[in-house]
Short mmCIF file of C-alpha atoms and ligand atoms in Angstrom, two decimals:
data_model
loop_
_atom_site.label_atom_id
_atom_site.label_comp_id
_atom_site.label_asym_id
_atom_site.label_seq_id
_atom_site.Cartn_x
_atom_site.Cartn_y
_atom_site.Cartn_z
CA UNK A 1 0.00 0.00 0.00
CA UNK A 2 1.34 3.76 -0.88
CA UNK A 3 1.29 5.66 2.29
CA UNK A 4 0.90 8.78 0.75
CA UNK A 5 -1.02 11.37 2.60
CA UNK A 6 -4.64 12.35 0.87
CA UNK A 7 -5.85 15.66 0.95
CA UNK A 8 -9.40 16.45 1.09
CA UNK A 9 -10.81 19.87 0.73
CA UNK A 10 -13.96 20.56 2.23
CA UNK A 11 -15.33 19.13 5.84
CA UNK A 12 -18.82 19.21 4.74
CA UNK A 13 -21.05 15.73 4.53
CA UNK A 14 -18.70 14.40 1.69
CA UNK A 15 -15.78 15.28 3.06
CA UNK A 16 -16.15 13.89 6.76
CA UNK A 17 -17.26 10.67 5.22
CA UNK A 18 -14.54 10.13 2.67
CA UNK A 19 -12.36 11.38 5.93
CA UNK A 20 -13.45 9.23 8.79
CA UNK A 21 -13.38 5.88 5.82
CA UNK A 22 -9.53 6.59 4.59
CA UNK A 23 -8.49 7.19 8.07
CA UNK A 24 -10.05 4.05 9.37
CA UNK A 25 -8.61 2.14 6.42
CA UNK A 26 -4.65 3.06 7.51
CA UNK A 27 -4.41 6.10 4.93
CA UNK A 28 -3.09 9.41 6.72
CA UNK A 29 -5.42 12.55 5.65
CA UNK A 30 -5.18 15.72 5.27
CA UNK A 31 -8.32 17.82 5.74
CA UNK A 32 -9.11 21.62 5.18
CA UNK A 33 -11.89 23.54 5.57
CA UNK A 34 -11.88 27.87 5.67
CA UNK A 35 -14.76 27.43 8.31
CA UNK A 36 -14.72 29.46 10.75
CA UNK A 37 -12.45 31.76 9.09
CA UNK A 38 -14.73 32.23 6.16
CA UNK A 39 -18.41 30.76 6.20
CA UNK A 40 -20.60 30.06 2.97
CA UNK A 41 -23.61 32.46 2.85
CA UNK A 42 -25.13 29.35 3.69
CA UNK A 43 -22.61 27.39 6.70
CA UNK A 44 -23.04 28.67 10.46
CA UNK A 45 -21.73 26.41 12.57
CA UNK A 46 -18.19 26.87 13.40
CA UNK A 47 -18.32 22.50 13.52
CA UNK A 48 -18.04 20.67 10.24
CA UNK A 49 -20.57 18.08 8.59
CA UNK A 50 -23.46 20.83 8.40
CA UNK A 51 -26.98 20.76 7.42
CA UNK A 52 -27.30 23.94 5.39
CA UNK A 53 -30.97 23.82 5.11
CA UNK A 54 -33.86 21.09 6.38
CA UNK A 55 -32.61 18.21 9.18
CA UNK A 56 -33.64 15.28 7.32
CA UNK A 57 -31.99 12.78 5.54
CA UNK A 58 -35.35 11.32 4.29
CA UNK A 59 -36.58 8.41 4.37
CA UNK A 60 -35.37 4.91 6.10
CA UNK A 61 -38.31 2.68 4.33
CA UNK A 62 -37.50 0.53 1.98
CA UNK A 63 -40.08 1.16 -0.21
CA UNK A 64 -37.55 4.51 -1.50
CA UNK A 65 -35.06 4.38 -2.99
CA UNK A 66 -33.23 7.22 -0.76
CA UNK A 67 -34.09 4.13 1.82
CA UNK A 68 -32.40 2.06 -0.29
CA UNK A 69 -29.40 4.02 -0.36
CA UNK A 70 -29.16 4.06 3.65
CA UNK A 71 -29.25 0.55 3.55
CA UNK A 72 -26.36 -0.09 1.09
CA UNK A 73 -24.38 2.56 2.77
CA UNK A 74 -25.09 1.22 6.20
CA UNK A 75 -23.93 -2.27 4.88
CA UNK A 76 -20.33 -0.79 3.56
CA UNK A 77 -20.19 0.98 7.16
CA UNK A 78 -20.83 4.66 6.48
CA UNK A 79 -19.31 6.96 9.76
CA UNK A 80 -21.59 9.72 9.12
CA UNK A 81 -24.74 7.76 8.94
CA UNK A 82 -24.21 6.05 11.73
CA UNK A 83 -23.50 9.75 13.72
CA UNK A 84 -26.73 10.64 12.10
CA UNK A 85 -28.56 8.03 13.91
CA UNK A 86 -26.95 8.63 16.80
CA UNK A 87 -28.15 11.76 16.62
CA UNK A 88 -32.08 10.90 15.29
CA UNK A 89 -35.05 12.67 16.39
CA UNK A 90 -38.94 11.28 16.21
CA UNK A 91 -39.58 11.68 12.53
CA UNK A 92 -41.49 8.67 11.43
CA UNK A 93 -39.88 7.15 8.50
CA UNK A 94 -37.70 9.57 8.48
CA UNK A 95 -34.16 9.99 9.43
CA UNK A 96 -34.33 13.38 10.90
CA UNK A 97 -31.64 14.55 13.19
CA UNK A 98 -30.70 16.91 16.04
CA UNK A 99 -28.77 19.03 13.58
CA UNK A 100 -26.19 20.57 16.57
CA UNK A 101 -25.22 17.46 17.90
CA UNK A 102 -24.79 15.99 14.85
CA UNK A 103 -22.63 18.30 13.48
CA UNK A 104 -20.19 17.87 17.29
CA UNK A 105 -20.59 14.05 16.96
CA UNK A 106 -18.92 14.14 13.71
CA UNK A 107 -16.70 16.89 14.12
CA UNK A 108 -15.75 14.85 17.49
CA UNK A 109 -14.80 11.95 15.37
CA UNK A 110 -12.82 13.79 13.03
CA UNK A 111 -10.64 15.70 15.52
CA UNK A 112 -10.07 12.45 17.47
CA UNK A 113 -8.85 10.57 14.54
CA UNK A 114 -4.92 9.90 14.28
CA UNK A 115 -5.03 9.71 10.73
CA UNK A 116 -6.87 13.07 10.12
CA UNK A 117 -4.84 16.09 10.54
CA UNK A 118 -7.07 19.23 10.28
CA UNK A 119 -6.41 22.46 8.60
CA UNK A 120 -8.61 25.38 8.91
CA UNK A 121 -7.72 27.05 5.57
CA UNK A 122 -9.54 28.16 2.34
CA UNK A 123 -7.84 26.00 -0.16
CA UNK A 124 -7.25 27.94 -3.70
CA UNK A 125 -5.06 25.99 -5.10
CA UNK A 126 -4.59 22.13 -6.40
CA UNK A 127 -1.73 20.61 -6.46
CA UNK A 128 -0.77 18.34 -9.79
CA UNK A 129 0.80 15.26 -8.19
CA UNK A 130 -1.00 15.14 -4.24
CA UNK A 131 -3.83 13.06 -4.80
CA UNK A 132 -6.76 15.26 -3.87
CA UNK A 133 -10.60 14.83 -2.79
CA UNK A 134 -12.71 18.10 -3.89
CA UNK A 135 -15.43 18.45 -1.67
CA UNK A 136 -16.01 22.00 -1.38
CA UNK A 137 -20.13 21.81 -1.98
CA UNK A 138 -22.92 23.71 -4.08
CA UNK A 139 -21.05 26.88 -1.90
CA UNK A 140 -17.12 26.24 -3.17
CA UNK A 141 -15.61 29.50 -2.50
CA UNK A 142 -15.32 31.75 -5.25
CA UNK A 143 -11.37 31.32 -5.29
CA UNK A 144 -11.36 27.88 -5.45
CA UNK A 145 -14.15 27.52 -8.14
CA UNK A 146 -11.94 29.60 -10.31
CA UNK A 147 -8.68 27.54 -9.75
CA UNK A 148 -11.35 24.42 -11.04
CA UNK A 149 -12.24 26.04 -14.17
CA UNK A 150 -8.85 26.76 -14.90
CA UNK A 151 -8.28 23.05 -14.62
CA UNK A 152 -11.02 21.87 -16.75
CA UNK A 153 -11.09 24.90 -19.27
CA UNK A 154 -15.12 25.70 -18.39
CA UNK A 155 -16.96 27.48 -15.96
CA UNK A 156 -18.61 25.62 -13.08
CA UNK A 157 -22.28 25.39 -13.31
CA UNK A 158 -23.22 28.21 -10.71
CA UNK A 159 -27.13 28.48 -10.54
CA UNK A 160 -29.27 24.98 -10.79
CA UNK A 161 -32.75 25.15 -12.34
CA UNK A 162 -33.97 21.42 -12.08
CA UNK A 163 -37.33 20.47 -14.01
CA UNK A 164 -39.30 17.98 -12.18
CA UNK A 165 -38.55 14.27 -13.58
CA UNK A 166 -41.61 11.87 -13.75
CA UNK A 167 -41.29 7.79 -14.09
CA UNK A 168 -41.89 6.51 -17.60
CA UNK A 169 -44.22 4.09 -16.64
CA UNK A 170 -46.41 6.85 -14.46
CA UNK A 171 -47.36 8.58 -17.83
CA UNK A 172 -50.62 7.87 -19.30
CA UNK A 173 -49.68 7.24 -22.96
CA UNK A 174 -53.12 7.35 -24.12
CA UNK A 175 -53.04 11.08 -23.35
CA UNK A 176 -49.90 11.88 -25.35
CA UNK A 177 -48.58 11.69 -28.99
CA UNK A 178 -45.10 10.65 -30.01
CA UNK A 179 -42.97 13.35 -32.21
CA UNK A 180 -40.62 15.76 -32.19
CA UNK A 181 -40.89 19.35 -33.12
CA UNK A 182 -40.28 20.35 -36.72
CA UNK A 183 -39.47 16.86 -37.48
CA UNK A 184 -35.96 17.25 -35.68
CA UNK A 185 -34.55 14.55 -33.25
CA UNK A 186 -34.94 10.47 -32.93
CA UNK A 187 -37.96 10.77 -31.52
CA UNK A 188 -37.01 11.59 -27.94
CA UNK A 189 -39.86 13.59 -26.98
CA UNK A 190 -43.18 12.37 -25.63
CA UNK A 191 -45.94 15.04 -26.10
CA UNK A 192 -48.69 15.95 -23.68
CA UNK A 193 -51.83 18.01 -25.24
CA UNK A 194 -53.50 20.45 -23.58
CA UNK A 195 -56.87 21.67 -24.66
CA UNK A 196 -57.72 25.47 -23.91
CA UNK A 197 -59.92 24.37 -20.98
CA UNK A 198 -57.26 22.45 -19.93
CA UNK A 199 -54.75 24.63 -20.14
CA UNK A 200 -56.92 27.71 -18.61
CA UNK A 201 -57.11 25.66 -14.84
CA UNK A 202 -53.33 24.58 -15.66
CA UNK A 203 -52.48 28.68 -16.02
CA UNK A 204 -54.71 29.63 -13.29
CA UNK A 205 -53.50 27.25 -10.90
CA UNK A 206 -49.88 28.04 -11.82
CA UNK A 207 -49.80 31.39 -11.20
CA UNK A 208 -51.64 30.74 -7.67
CA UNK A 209 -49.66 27.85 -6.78
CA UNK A 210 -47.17 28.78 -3.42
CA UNK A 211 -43.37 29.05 -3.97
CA UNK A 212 -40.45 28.68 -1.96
CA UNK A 213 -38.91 31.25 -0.63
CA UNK A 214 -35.71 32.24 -1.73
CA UNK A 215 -32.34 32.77 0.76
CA UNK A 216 -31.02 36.31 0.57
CA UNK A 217 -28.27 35.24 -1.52
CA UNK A 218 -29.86 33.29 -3.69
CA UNK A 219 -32.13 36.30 -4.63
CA UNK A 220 -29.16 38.70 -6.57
CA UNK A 221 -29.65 36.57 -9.54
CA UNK A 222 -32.88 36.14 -11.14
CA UNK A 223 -32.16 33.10 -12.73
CA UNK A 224 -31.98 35.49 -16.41
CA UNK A 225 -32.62 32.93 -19.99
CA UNK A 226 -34.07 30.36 -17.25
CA UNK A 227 -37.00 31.58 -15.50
CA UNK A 228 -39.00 29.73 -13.50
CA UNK A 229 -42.44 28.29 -15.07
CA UNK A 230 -44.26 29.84 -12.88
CA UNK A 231 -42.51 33.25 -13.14
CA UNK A 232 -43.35 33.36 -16.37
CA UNK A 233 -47.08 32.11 -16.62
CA UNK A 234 -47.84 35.38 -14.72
CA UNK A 235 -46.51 37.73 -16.88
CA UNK A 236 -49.31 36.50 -19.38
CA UNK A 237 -51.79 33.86 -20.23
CA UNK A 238 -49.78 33.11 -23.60
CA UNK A 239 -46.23 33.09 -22.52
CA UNK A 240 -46.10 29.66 -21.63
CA UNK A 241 -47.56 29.23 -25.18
CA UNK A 242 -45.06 31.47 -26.97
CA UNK A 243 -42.07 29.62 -24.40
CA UNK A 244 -42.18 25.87 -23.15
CA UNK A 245 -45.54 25.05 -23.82
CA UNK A 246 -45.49 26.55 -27.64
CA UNK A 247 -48.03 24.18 -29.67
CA UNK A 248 -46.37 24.12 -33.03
CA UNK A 249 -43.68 22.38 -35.06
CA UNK A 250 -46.26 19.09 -35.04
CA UNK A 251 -48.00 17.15 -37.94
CA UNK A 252 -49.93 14.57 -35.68
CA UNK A 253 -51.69 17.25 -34.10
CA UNK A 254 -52.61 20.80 -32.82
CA UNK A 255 -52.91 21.25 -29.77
CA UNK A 256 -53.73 24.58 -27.70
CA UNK A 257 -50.79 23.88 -25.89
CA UNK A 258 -48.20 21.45 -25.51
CA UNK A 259 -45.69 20.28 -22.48
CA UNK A 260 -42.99 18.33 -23.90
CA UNK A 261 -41.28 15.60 -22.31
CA UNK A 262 -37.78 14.37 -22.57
CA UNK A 263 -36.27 11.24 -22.42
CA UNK A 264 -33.64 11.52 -18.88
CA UNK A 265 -31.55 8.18 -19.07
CA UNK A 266 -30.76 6.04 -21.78
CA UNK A 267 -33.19 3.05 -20.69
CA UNK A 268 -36.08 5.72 -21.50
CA UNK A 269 -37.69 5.12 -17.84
CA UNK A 270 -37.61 8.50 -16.40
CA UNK A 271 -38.59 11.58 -17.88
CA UNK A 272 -37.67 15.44 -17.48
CA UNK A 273 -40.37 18.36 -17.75
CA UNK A 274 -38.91 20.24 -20.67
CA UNK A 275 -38.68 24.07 -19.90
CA UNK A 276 -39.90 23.93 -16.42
CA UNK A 277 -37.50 24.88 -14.19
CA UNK A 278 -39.84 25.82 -11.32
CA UNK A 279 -39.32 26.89 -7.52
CA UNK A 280 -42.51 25.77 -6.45
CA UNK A 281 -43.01 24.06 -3.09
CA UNK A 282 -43.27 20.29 -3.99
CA UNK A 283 -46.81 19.37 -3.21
CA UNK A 284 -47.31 22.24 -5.27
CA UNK A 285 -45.41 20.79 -8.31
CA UNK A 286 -47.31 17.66 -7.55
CA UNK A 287 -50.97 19.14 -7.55
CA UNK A 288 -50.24 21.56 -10.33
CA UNK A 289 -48.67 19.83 -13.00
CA UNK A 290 -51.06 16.79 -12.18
CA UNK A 291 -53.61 18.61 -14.28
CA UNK A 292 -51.92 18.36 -17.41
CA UNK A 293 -54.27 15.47 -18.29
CA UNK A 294 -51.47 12.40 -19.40
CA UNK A 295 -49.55 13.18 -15.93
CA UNK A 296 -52.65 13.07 -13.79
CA UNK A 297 -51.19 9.54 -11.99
CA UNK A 298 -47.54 10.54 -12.79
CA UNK A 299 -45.32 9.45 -10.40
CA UNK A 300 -42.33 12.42 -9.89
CA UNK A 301 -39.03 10.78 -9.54
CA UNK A 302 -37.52 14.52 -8.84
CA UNK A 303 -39.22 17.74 -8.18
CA UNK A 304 -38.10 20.55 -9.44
CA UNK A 305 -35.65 23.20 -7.79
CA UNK A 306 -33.15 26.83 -8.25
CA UNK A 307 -30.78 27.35 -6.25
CA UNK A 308 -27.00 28.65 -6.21
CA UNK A 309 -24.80 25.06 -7.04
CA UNK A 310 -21.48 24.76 -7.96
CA UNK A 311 -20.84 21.35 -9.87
CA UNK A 312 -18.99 19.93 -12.55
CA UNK A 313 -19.80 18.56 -15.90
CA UNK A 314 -19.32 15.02 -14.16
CA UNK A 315 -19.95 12.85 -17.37
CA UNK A 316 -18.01 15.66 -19.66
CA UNK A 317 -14.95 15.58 -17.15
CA UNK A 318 -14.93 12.81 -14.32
CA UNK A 319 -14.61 8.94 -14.91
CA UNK A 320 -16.21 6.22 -13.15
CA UNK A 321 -14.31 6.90 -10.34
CA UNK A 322 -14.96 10.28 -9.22
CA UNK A 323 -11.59 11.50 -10.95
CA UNK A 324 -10.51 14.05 -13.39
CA UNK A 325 -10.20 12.37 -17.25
CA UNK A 326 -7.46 14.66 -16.84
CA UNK A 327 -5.64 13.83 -13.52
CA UNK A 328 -6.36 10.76 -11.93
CA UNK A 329 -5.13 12.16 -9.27
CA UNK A 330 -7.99 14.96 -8.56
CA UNK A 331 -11.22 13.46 -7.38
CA UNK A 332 -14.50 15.19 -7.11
CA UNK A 333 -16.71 13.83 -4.10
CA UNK A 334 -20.44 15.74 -2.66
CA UNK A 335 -22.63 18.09 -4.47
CA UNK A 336 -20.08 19.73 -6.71
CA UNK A 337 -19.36 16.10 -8.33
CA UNK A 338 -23.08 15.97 -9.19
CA UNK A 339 -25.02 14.05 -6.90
CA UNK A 340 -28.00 16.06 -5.22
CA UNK A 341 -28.73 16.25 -1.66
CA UNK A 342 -27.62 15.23 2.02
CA UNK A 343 -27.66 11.42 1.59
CA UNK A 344 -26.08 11.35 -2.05
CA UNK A 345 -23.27 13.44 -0.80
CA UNK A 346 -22.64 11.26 1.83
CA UNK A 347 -22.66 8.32 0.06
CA UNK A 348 -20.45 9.71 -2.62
CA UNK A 349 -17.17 10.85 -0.10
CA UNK A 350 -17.76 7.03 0.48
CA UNK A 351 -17.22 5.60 -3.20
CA UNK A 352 -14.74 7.89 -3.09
CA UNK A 353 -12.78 6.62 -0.24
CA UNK A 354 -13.35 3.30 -1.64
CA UNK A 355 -11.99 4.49 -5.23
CA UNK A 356 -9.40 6.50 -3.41
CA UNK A 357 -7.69 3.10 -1.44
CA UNK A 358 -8.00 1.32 -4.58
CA UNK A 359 -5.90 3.56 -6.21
CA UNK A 360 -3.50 3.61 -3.39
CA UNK A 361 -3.29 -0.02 -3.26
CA UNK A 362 -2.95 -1.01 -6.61
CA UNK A 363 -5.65 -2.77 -7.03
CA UNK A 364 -9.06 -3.23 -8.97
CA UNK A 365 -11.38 -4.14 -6.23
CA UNK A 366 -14.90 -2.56 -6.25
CA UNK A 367 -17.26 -2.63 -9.13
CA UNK A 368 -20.97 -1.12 -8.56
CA UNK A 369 -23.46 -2.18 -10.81
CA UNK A 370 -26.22 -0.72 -11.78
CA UNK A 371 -28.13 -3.32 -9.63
CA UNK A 372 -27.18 -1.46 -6.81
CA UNK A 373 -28.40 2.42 -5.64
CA UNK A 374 -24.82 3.13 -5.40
CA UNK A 375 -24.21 2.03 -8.89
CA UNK A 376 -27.09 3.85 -10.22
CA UNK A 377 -25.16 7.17 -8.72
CA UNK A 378 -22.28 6.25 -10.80
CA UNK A 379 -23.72 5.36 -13.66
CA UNK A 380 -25.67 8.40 -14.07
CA UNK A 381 -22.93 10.57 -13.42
CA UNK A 382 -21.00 9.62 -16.51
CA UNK A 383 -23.63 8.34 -18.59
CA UNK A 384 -26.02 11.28 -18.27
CA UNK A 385 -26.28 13.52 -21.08
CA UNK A 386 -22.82 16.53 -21.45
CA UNK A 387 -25.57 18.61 -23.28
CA UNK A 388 -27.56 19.75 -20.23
CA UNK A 389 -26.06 17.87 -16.95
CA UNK A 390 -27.69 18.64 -13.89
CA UNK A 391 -27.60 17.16 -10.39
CA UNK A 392 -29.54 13.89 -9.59
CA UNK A 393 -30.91 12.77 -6.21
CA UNK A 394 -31.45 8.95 -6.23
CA UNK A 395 -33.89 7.32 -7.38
CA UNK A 396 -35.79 3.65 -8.73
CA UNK A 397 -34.95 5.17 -12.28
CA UNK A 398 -31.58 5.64 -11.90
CA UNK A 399 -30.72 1.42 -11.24
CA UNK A 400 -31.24 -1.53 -13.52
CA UNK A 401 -34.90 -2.60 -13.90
CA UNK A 402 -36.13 -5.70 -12.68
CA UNK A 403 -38.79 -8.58 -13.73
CA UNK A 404 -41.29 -8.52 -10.69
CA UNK A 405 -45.00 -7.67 -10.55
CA UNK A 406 -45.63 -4.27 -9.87
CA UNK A 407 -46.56 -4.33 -5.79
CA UNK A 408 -43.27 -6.49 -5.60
CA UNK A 409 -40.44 -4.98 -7.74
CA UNK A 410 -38.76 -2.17 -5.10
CA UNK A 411 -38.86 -5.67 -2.73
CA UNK A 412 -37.14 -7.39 -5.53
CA UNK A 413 -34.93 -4.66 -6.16
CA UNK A 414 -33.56 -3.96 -2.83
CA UNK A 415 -32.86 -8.27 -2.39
CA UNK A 416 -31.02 -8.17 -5.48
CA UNK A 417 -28.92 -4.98 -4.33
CA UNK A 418 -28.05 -5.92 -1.17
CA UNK A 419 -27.16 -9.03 -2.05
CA UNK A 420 -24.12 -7.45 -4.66
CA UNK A 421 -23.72 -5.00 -1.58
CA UNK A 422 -22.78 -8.23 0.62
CA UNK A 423 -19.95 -9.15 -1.18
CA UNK A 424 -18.33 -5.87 -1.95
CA UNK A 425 -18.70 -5.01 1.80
CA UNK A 426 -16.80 -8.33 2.71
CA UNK A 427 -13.60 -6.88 0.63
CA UNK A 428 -14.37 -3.41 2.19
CA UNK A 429 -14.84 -4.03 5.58
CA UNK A 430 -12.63 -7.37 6.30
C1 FAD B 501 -28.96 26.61 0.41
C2 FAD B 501 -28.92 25.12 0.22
C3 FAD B 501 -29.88 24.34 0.83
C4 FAD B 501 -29.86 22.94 0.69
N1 FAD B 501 -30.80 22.19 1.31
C5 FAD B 501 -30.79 20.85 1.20
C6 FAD B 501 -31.77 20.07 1.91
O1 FAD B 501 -32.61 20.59 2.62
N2 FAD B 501 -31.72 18.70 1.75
C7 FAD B 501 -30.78 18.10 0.98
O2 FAD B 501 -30.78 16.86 0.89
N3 FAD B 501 -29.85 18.83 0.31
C8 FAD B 501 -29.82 20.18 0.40
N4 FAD B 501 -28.88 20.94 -0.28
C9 FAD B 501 -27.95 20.28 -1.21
C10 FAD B 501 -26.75 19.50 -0.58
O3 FAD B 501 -27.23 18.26 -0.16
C11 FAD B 501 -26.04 20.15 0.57
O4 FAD B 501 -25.51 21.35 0.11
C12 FAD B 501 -24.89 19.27 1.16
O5 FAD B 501 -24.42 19.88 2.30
C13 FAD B 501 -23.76 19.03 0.20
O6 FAD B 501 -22.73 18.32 0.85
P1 FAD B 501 -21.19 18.55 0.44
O7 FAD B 501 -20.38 17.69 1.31
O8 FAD B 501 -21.06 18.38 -1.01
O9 FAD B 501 -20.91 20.10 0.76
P2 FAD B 501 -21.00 20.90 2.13
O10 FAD B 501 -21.72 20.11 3.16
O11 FAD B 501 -21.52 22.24 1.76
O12 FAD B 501 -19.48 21.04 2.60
C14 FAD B 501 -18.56 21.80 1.89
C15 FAD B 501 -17.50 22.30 2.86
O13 FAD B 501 -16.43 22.86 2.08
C16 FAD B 501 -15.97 24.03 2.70
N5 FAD B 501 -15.30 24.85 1.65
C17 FAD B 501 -15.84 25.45 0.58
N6 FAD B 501 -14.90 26.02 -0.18
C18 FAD B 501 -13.70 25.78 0.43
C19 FAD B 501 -12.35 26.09 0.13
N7 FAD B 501 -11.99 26.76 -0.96
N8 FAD B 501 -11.37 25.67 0.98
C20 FAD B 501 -11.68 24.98 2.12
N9 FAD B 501 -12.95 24.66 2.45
C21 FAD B 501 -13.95 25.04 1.61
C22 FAD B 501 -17.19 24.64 3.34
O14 FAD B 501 -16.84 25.47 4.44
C23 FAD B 501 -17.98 23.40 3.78
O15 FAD B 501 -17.70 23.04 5.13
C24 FAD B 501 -28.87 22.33 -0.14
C25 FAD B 501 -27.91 23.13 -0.76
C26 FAD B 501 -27.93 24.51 -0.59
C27 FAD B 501 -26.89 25.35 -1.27
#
C-alpha cells in the first residue's frame, strides 16, 4: 500500500465521510476547511458536517429508494450515517436529526482521529501530483471555483434550475402523442396536449400555486434565460404558449398547448419536464402539473428546484471513479461532483474513499453495478447527457430494472442490491 497522505478539501457531509473511511482504512489525511475563518452564505456552525438547510436525511423505508441508499451505505459501514442516527429525532420514516449534535458528533470523530490532521484554511489551489478529494459543496468558495475552471477549461455550473422528472411508466400514454418538433430529433420527446380548458385551470393554478422562498443570496440573480415556469405564466396567459408550452412544429396534431417531455436516461424510464425549471413548493409541483391530463397519476421521480450550485460537468470531465479524465489524481466527491442532496453526498465521499484506497493499493477491487443504488449514482454521473447535466438525487430510475409484478419490484430490487452490496462489503470491511 502507498502511504501517501490524501488531501481532502472541504469538511462538509462528503468530506467527513470520505475522511473518517480513509483514516479508518490506515491512509493518513489531510483535511481543510476555511470554516470558521470564512463561512458560505449558507454554513453557520463553526463544527463541520453541516446541514445547510432542512434536518432530514429522508426516508429509512425501503419502499424509497433514498431508503435504499441508507441501507447499502449502512452495509459498507458509512461513519456519518451512523453519527446521524446517533443523533435521530422522532420523525417517522424519516431519518431526521438533532442538527447541533450531529454536526459535534462528527466533528468529534474527526478531531479524534490519528489519521486526520485538520487544517482550517480556504484551499485555492490544487496541487498536480498530491492526490486530492474536492469536496467544497454547491457553496465552493469563489477562489477555489476559479482555480477548477482553470483546470477543466469551463466554468462551473453556478445556478441549478432542475425540471421535475416523472417515471416513464407513471405517464398515461393514451393522453400523449409521439414526435418531435419540426421533425428534428430520434424521436425523444413524448408530447402531452392540452386543450384550452385544460390549459386555462393549468395557467390559473400556476400562477396561484405557493413558492419557496428564496435565501437572501440566492435572490441577486434572477435566474436570467431560465425563469421559473411559474414566473413566467404570470406575466401573461400566452407566454407559456409562446415559451415551453409553444403548440407548433407538429403534424400529428394541434394542440392549444403542448408540455414536452424528454427522455432523462438512456433506458427511457424516467422523464424530465422540458422548460420547467420551477421553484414551487413540492406538493405544489405535484398538484399543479397533475392537471396536465397524461400526468394526472404521474409518479415524480424529482421535483423541481433553483438554487446557487457549484458542480462539474461530471460525465463531460470525471470517470467512473470520481476523478478528473485529466488527472487521476484529482477526485470530485459531494454536491459539486453531481449528486444532489444530504444522503447522495454522503454516500459519494464514500465511493470515493473506496476508489481513493484502490488507487493507493494497486488494485481493482470494487465494481458497482447498476443493480445497486450506489451504482445507479455512478452510472448516471458519466452516462447522463454533457448537453444539459444537472444534479440527480437517487432514485428507482436511476438502477437496472427488474422482472417482478408491480406491488413487488422495489422488494425485488432492494434483495437483489443488497445481495451485490454483501460481497463488496466483505472486501471493504474485512
Ligand atoms: C442553500 C442550500 C440548501 C440545501 N438544502 C438541502 C436540503 O434541505 N436537503 C438536501 O438533501 N440537500 C440540500 N442541499 C444540497 C446538498 O445536499 C447540501 O448542500 C450538502 O451539504 C452538500 O454536501 P457537500 O459535502 O457536497 O458540501 P457541504 O456540506 O456544503 O461542505 C462543503 C465544505 O467545504 C468548505 N469549503 C468550501 N470552499 C472551500 C475552500 N476553498 N477551501 C476549504 N474549504 C472550503 C465549506 O466550508 C464546507 O464546510 C442544499 C444546498 C444549498 C446550497
Amino acid at each position: 500500500m502507498n502511504n501517501q497522505t490524501v488531501k481532502i478539501v472541504g469538511a462538509g457531509l462528503a468530506g467527513c465521510e470520505c475522511a473518517l473511511q480513509l483514516a479508518k482504512h490506515g491512509i493518513k489525511v489531510k483535511l481543510f476547511d476555511m470554516k470558521p475563518q470564512k463561512m458560505s452564505p449558507a454554513h453557520k456552525n463553526k463544527n463541520f458536517c453541516e446541514l445547510v438547510c432542512s434536518n432530514t436525511l429522508k426516508s429509512t423505508s425501503l419502499e424509497f429508494a433514498s431508503g435504499l441508499l441508507k441501507a447499502e451505505m449502512k452495509e459498507l459501514g458509512s461513519e456519518v450515517l451512523k453519527s446521524a442516527e446517533n443523533c435521530k429525532v422522532p420523525a417517522g420514516d424519516a431519518l431526521a436529526v438533532d442538527r447541533d449534535k450531529f454536526a459535534q458528533e462528527v466533528t468529534d470523530k474527526i478531531l479524534s482521529n490519528k489519521n486526520i490532521e485538520v487544517v482550517h484554511d480556504e484551499v485555492l489551489t490544487i496541487g498536480a501530483n498530491d492526490i486530492t478529494v474536492i469536496a467544497t459543496g454547491p457553496l465552493t468558495s469563489d477562489g477555489l471555483a476559479r482555480e477548477l475552471e482553470k483546470h477543466i477549461g469551463q466554468r462551473l455550473y453556478f445556478y441549478d434550475a432542475l425540471a421535475p422528472i416523472v417515471d416513464a411508466q407513471s405517464i398515461d400514454k393514451s393522453k400523449t402523442f409521439a414526435e418531435d418538433r419540426w421533425g428534428q430529433g430520434d424521436g425523444d420527446y413524448i408530447n402531452c396536449p392540452l386543450t384550452k380548458e385544460e390549459y386555462e385551470i393549468f395557467w390559473k393554478e400556476l400562477t396561484l400555486a405557493q413558492r419557496v422562498e428564496l435565501k437572501d443570496f440566492e435572490k441577486e440573480k434572477n435566474f436570467e434565460g431560465c425563469l421559473p415556469v411559474e414566473v413566467m405564466a404570470k406575466r401573461d396567459f400566452d407566454a407559456l404558449r409562446f415559451g415551453p408550452m409553444k403548440p407548433v412544429g407538429f403534424k400529428q396534431q394541434k394542440p392549444f398547448a403542448v408540455l414536452q417531455l424528454r427522455k432523462e436516461n438512456l433506458e427511457a424510464s424516467m422523464y424530465n419536464l422540458v422548460g420547467f425549471q420551477t421553484n414551487l413548493t413540492y406538493p405544489e409541483q405535484k398538484r399543479v402539473f397533475s392537471l396536465v391530463p397524461a400526468l394526472k397519476n404521474a409518479k415524480f421521480l424529482r421535483y423541481g428546484a433553483m438554487h446557487r450550485n457549484s458542480y462539474i460537468n461530471a460525465p463531460k470531465f470525471l470517470d467512473n471513479k470520481f476523478r478528473l479524465k485529466t488527472n487521476q489524481n484529482v477526485y470530485f466527491a459531494g454536491q459539486i461532483s453531481g449528486v444532489e442532496g444530504y444522503v447522495e453526498s454522503i454516500a459519494s465521499g464514500l465511493l470515493v474513499a473506496m476508489f481513493v484506497f484502490e488507487q493507493l493499493s494497486n488494485k481493482n477491487l470494487f465494481k458497482f453495478s447498476t443493480n445497486t443504488a450506489l451504482g445507479g449514482l455512478c452510472n448516471y454521473l458519466v452516462s447522463a447527457s454533457e448537453h444539459n447535466f444537472q444534479p440527480m438525487h437517487i432514485n428507482w430510475g436511476l438502477m437496472a430494472p427488474i422482472e417482478a409484478p408491480k406491488n413487488k419490484k422495489h422488494e425485488e430490487m432492494t434483495k437483489r442490491s443488497l445481495n451485490e452490496l454483501k460481497e463488496i462489503s466483505k472486501l471493504w470491511n474485512n
